[in-house]
PDB file of C-alpha atoms in Angstrom:
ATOM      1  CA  UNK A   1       7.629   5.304 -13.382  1.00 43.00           C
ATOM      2  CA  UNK A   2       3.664   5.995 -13.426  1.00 49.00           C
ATOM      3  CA  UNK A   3       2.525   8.247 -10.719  1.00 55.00           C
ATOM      4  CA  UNK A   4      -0.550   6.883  -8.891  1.00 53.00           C
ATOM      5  CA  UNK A   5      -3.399   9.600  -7.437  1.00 58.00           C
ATOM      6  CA  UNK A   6      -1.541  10.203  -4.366  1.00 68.00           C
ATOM      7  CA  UNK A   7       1.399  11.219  -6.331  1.00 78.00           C
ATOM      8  CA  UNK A   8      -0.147  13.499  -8.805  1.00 84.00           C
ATOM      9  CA  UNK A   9      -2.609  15.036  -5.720  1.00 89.00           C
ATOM     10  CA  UNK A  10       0.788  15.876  -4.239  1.00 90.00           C
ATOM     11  CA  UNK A  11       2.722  17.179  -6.876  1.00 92.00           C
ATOM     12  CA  UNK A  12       0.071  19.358  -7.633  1.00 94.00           C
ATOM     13  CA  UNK A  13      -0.596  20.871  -3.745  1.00 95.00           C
ATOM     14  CA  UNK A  14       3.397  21.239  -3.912  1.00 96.00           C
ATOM     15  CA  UNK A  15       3.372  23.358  -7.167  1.00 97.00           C
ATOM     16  CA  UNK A  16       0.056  25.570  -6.268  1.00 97.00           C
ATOM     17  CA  UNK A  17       2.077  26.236  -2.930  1.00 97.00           C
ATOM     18  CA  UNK A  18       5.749  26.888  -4.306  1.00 98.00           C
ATOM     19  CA  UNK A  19       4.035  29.083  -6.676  1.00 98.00           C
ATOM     20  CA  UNK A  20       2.104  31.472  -4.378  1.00 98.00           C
ATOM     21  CA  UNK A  21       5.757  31.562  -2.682  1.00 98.00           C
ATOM     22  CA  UNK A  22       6.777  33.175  -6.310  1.00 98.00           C
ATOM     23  CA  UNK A  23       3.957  35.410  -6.264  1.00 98.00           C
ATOM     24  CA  UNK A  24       5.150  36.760  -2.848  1.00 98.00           C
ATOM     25  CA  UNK A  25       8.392  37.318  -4.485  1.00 98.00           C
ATOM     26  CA  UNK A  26       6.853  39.194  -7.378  1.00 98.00           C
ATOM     27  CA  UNK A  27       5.215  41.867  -4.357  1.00 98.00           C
ATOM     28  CA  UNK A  28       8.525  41.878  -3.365  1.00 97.00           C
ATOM     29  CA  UNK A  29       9.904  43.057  -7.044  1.00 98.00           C
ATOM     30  CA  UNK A  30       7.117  45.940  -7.284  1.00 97.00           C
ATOM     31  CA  UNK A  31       7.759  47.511  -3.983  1.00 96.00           C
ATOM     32  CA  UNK A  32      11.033  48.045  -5.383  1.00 96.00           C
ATOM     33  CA  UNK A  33       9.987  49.652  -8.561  1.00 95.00           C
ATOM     34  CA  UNK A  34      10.827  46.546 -10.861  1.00 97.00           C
ATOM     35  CA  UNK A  35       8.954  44.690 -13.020  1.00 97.00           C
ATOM     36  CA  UNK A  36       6.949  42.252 -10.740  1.00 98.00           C
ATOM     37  CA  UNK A  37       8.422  38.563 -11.980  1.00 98.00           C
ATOM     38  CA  UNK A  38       9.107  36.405  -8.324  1.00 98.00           C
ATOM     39  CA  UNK A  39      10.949  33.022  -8.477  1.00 98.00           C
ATOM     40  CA  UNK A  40      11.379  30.138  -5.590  1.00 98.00           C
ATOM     41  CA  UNK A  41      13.121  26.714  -6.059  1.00 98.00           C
ATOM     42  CA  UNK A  42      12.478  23.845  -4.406  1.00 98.00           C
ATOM     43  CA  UNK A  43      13.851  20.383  -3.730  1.00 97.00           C
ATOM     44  CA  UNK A  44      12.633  17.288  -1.715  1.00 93.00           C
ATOM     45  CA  UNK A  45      14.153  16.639   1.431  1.00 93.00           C
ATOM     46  CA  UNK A  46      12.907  13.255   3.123  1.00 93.00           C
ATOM     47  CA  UNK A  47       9.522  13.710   1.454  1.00 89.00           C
ATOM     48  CA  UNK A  48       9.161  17.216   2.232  1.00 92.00           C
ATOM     49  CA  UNK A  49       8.922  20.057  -0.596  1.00 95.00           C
ATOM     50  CA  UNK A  50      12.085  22.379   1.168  1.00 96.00           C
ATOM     51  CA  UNK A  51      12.474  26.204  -0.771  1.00 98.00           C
ATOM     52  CA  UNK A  52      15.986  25.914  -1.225  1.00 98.00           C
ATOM     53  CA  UNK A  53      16.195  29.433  -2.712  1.00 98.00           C
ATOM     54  CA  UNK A  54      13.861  32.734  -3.898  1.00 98.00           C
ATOM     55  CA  UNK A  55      14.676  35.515  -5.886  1.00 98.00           C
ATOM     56  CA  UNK A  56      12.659  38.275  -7.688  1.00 98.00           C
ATOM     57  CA  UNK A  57      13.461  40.945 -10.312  1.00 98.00           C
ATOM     58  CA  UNK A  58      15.723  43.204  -9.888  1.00 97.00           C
ATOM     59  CA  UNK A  59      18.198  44.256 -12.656  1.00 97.00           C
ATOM     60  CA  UNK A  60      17.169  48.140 -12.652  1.00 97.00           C
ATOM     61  CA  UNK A  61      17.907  48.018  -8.987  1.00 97.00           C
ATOM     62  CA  UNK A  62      21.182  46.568  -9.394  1.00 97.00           C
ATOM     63  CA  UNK A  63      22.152  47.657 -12.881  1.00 98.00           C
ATOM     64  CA  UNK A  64      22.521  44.228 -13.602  1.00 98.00           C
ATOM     65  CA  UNK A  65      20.805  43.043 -17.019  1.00 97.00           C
ATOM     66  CA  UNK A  66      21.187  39.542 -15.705  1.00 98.00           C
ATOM     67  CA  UNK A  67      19.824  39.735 -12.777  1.00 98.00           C
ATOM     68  CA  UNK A  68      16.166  38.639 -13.658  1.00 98.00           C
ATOM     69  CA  UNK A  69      14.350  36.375 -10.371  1.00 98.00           C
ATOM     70  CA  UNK A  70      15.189  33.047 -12.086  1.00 98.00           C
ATOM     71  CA  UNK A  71      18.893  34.266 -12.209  1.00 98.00           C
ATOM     72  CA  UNK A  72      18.695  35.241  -8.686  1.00 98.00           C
ATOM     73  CA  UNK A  73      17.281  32.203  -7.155  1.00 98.00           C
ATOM     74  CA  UNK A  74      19.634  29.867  -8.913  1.00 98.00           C
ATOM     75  CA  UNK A  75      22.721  31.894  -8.128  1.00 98.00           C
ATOM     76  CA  UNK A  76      21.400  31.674  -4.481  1.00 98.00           C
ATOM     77  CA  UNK A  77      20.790  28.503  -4.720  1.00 98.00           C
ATOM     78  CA  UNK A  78      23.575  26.845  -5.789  1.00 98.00           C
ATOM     79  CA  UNK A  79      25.644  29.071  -3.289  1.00 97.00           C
ATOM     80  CA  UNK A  80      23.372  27.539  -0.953  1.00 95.00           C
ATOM     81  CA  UNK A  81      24.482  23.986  -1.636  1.00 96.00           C
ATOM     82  CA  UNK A  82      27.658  24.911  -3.435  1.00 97.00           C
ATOM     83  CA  UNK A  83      27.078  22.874  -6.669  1.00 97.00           C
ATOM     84  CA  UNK A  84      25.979  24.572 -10.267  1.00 97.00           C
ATOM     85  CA  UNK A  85      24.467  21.391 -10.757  1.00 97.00           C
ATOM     86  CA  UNK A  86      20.945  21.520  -9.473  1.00 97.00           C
ATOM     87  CA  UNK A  87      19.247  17.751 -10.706  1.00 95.00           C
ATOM     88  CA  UNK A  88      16.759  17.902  -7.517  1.00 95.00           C
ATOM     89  CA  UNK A  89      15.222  20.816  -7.618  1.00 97.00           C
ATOM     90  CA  UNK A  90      12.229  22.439  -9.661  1.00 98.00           C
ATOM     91  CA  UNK A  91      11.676  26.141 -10.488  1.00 98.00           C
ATOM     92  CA  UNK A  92       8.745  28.200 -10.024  1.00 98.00           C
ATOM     93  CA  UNK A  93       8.502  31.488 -12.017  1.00 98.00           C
ATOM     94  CA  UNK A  94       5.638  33.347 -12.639  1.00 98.00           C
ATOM     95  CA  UNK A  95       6.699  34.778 -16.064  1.00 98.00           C
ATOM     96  CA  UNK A  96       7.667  32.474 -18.524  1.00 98.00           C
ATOM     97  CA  UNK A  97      11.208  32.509 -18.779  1.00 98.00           C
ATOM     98  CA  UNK A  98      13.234  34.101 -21.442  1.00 98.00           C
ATOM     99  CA  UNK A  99      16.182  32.427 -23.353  1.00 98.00           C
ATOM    100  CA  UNK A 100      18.879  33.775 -20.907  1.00 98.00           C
ATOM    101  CA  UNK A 101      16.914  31.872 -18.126  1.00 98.00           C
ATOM    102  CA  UNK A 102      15.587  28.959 -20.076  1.00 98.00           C
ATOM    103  CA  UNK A 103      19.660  28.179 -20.582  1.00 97.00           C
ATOM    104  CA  UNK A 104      20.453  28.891 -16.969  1.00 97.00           C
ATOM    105  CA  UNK A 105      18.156  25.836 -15.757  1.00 98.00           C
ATOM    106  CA  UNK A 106      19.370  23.568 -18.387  1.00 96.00           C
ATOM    107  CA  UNK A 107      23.186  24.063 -17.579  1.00 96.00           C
ATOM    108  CA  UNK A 108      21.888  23.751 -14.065  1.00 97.00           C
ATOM    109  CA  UNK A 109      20.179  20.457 -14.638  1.00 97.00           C
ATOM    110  CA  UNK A 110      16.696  21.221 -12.984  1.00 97.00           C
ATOM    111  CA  UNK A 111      14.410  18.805 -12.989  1.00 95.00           C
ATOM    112  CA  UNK A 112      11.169  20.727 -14.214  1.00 97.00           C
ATOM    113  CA  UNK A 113      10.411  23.932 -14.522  1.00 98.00           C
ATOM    114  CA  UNK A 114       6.671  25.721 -14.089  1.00 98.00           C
ATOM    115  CA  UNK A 115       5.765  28.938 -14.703  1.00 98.00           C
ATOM    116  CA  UNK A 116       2.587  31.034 -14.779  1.00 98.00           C
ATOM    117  CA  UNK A 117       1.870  33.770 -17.112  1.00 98.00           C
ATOM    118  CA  UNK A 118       2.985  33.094 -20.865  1.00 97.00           C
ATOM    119  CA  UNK A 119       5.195  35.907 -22.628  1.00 97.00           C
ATOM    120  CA  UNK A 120       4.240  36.254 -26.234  1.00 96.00           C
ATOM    121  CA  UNK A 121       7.412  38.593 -26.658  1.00 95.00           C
ATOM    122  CA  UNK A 122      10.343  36.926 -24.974  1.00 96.00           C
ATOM    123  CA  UNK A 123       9.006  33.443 -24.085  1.00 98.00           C
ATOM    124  CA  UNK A 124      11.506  30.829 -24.754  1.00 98.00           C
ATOM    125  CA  UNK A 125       8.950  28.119 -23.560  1.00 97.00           C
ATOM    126  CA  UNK A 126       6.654  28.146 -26.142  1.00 96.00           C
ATOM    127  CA  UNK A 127       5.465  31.401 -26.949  1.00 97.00           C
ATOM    128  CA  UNK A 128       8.275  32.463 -28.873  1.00 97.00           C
ATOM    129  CA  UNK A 129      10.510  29.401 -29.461  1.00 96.00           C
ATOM    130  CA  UNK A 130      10.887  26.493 -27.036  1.00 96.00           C
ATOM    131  CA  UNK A 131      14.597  25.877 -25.927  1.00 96.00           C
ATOM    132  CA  UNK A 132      13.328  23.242 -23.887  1.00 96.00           C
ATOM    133  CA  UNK A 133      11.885  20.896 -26.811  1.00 95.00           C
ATOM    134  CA  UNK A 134      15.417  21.280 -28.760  1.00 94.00           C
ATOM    135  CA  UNK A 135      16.662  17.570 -29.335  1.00 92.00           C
ATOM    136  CA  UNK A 136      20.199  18.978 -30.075  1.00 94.00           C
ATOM    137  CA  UNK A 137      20.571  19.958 -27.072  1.00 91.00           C
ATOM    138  CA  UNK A 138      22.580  17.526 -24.548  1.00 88.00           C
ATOM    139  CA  UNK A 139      19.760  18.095 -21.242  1.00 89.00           C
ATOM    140  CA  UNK A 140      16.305  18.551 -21.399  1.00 88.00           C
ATOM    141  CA  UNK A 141      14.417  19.657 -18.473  1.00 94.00           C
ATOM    142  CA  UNK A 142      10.917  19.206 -18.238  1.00 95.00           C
ATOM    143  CA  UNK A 143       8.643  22.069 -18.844  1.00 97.00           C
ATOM    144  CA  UNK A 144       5.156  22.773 -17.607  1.00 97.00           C
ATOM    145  CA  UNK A 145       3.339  26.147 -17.746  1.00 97.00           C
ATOM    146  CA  UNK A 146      -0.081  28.065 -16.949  1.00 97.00           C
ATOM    147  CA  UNK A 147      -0.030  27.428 -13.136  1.00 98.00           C
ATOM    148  CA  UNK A 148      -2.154  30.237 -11.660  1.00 98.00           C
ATOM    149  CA  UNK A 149      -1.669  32.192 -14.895  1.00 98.00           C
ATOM    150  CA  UNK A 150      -4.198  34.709 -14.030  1.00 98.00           C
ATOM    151  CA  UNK A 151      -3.199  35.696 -11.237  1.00 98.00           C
ATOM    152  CA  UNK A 152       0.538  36.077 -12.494  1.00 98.00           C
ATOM    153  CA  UNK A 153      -0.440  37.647 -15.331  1.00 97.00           C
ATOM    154  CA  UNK A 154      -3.106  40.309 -13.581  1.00 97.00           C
ATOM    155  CA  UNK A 155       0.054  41.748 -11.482  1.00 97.00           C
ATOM    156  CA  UNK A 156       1.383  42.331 -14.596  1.00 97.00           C
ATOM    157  CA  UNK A 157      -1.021  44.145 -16.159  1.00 96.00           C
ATOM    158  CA  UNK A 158      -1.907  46.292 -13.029  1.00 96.00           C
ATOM    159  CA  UNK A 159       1.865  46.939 -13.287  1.00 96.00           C
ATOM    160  CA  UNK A 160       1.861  48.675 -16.088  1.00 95.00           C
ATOM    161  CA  UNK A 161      -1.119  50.185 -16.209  1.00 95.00           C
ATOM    162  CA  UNK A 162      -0.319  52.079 -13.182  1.00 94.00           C
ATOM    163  CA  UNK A 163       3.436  52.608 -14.685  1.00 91.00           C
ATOM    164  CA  UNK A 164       1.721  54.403 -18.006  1.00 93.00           C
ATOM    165  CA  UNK A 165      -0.945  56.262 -15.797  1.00 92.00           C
ATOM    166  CA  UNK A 166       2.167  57.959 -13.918  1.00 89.00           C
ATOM    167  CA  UNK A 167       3.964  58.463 -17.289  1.00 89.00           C
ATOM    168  CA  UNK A 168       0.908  60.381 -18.471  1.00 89.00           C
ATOM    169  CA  UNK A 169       0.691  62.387 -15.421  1.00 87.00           C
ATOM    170  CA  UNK A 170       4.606  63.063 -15.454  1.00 87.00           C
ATOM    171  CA  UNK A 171       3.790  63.850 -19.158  1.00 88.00           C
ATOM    172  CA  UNK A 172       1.167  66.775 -18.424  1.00 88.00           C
ATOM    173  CA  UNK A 173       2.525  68.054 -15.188  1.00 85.00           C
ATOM    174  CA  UNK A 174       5.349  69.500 -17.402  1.00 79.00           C
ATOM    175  CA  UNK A 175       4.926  73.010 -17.985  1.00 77.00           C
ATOM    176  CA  UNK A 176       4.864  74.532 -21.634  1.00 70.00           C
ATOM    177  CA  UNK A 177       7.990  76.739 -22.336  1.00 71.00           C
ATOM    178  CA  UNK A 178       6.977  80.541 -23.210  1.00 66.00           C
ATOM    179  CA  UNK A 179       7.902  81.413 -26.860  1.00 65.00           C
ATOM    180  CA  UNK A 180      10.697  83.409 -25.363  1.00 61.00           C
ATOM    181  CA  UNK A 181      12.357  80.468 -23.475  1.00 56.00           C
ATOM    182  CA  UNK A 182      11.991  78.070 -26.813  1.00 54.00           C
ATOM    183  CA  UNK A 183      13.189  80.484 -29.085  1.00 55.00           C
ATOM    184  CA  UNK A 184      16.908  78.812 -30.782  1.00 56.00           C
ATOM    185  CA  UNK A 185      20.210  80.212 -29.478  1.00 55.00           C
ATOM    186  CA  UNK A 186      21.720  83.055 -31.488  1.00 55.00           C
ATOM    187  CA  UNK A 187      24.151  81.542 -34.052  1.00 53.00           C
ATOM    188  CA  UNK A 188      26.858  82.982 -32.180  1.00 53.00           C
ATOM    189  CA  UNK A 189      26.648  81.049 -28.934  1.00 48.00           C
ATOM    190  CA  UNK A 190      28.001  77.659 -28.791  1.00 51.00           C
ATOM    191  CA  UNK A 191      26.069  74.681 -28.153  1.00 47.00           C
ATOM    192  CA  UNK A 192      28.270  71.630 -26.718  1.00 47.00           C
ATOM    193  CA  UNK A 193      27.362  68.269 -27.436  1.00 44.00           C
ATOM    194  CA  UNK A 194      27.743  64.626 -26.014  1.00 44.00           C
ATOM    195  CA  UNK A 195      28.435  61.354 -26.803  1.00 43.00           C
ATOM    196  CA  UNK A 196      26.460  60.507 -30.242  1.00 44.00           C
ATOM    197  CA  UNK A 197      25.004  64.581 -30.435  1.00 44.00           C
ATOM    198  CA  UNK A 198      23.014  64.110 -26.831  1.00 42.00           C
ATOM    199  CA  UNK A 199      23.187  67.533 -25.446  1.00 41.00           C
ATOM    200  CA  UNK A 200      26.006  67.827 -22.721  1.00 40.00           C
ATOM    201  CA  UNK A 201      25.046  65.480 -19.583  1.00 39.00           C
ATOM    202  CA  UNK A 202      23.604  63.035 -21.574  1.00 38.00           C
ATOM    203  CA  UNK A 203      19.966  61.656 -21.280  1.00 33.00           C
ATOM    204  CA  UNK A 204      17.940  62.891 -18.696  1.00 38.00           C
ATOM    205  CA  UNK A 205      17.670  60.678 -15.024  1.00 37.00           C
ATOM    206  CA  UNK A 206      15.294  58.146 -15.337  1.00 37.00           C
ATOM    207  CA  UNK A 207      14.737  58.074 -19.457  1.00 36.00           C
ATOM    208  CA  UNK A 208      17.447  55.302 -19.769  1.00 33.00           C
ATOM    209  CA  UNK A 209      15.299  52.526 -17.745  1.00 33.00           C
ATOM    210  CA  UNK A 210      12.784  51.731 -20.272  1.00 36.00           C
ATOM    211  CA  UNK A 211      15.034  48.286 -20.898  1.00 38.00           C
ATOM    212  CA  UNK A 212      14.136  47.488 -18.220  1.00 44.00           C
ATOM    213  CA  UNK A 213      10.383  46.845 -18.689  1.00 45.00           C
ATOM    214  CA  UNK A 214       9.116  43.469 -19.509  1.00 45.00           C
ATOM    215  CA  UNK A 215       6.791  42.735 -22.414  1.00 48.00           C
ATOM    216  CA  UNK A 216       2.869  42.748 -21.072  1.00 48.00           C
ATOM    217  CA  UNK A 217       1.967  39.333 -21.236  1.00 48.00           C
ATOM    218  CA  UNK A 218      -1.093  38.592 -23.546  1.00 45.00           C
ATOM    219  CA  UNK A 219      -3.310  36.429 -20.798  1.00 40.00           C
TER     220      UNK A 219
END
């Protein structure tokens, strides 16, 4: 089927909305410390674009590695309408998704997928390797990227520029131990260990949540 003006006029209002929706979602990520990454799906209903489901990052929050805003929506989504299959609806993300995701909407059967900002370190639509252009594959959904990709990618950037700005601070607000205090145990007193020689308790609060951070994107 060729799409006349009209068609592509409104496809293209539909995604520029859906994806500010996303971008919402992404505000919604930050203010809860995560990486900002926002997701909304959307189906037609009589005509009518309908958000059938959001979601946003959130896998530090929920110590879930899964549990990235593509994730989210879909599981939301086909709760919603209580079918895995999902052959109506289109995904906005406003990261490029990585190959966890990218697999997610095929088994789901989307119908396209469009994200904004490009991930040169764990893009599986292009930047890295394209699941979605693999012929073996039995689906293919369709794949379109760039929408609003500056805007995606500044939150991003401001993201973690304000993340290492605090790490920097946290870094020099830490006083220097006295000679005295840094001085090695006498060989008589025992030192316990953890798991893998850690000292006992393990690795400080907060150190461990560096997997969660997302590659900068290179916009």
């Amino acid at each position: 089927m060729i799409e006349g003006p009209s068609d592509v006029d409104a496809r293209a209002a539909q995604d520029a909305w859906a994806m500010r929706l996303a971008l919402d979602q992404a505000l919604n990520a930050q203010l809860a410390g995560e990486v900002p990454v926002g997701a909304v799906l959307v189906r037609q209903v009589d005509g009518v674009p309908q958000v059938v489901a959001t979601g946003y990052n959130r896998p530090v929050t929920t110590s879930d590695p899964t549990a990235h805003a593509e994730i989210v929506a879909l599981r939301h989504a086909a709760q919603m309408l209580e079918n895995y299959r999902l052959p109506d609806c289109v995904l906005y993300v406003t990261l490029e998704p990585c190959a966890m995701c990218a697999m997610a909407m095929m088994h789901a059967r989307l119908e396209r997928v469009v994200f904004g900002a490009a991930d040169p370190k764990t893009g599986a639509a292009g930047s890295v390797l394209n699941l979605f252009a693999q012929p073996q594959l039995n689906h293919q959904t369709a794949i379109e990227g760039g929408l609003m990709a500056d805007a995606c990618g500044r939150l991003l950037r401001e993201f973690f520029q304000r993340r290492r700005a605090e790490q920097k601070e946290a870094r020099l607000s830490v006083p220097t131990p006295s000679p005295a205090s840094s001085a090695l145990p006498d060989e008589g007193t025992p030192t316990t260990t953890g798991p893998r020689g850690t000292p006992e308790g393990g690795i400080p609060a907060g150190e461990a949540t560096e997997g969660g951070e997302w590659p900068l994107p290179t916009i």
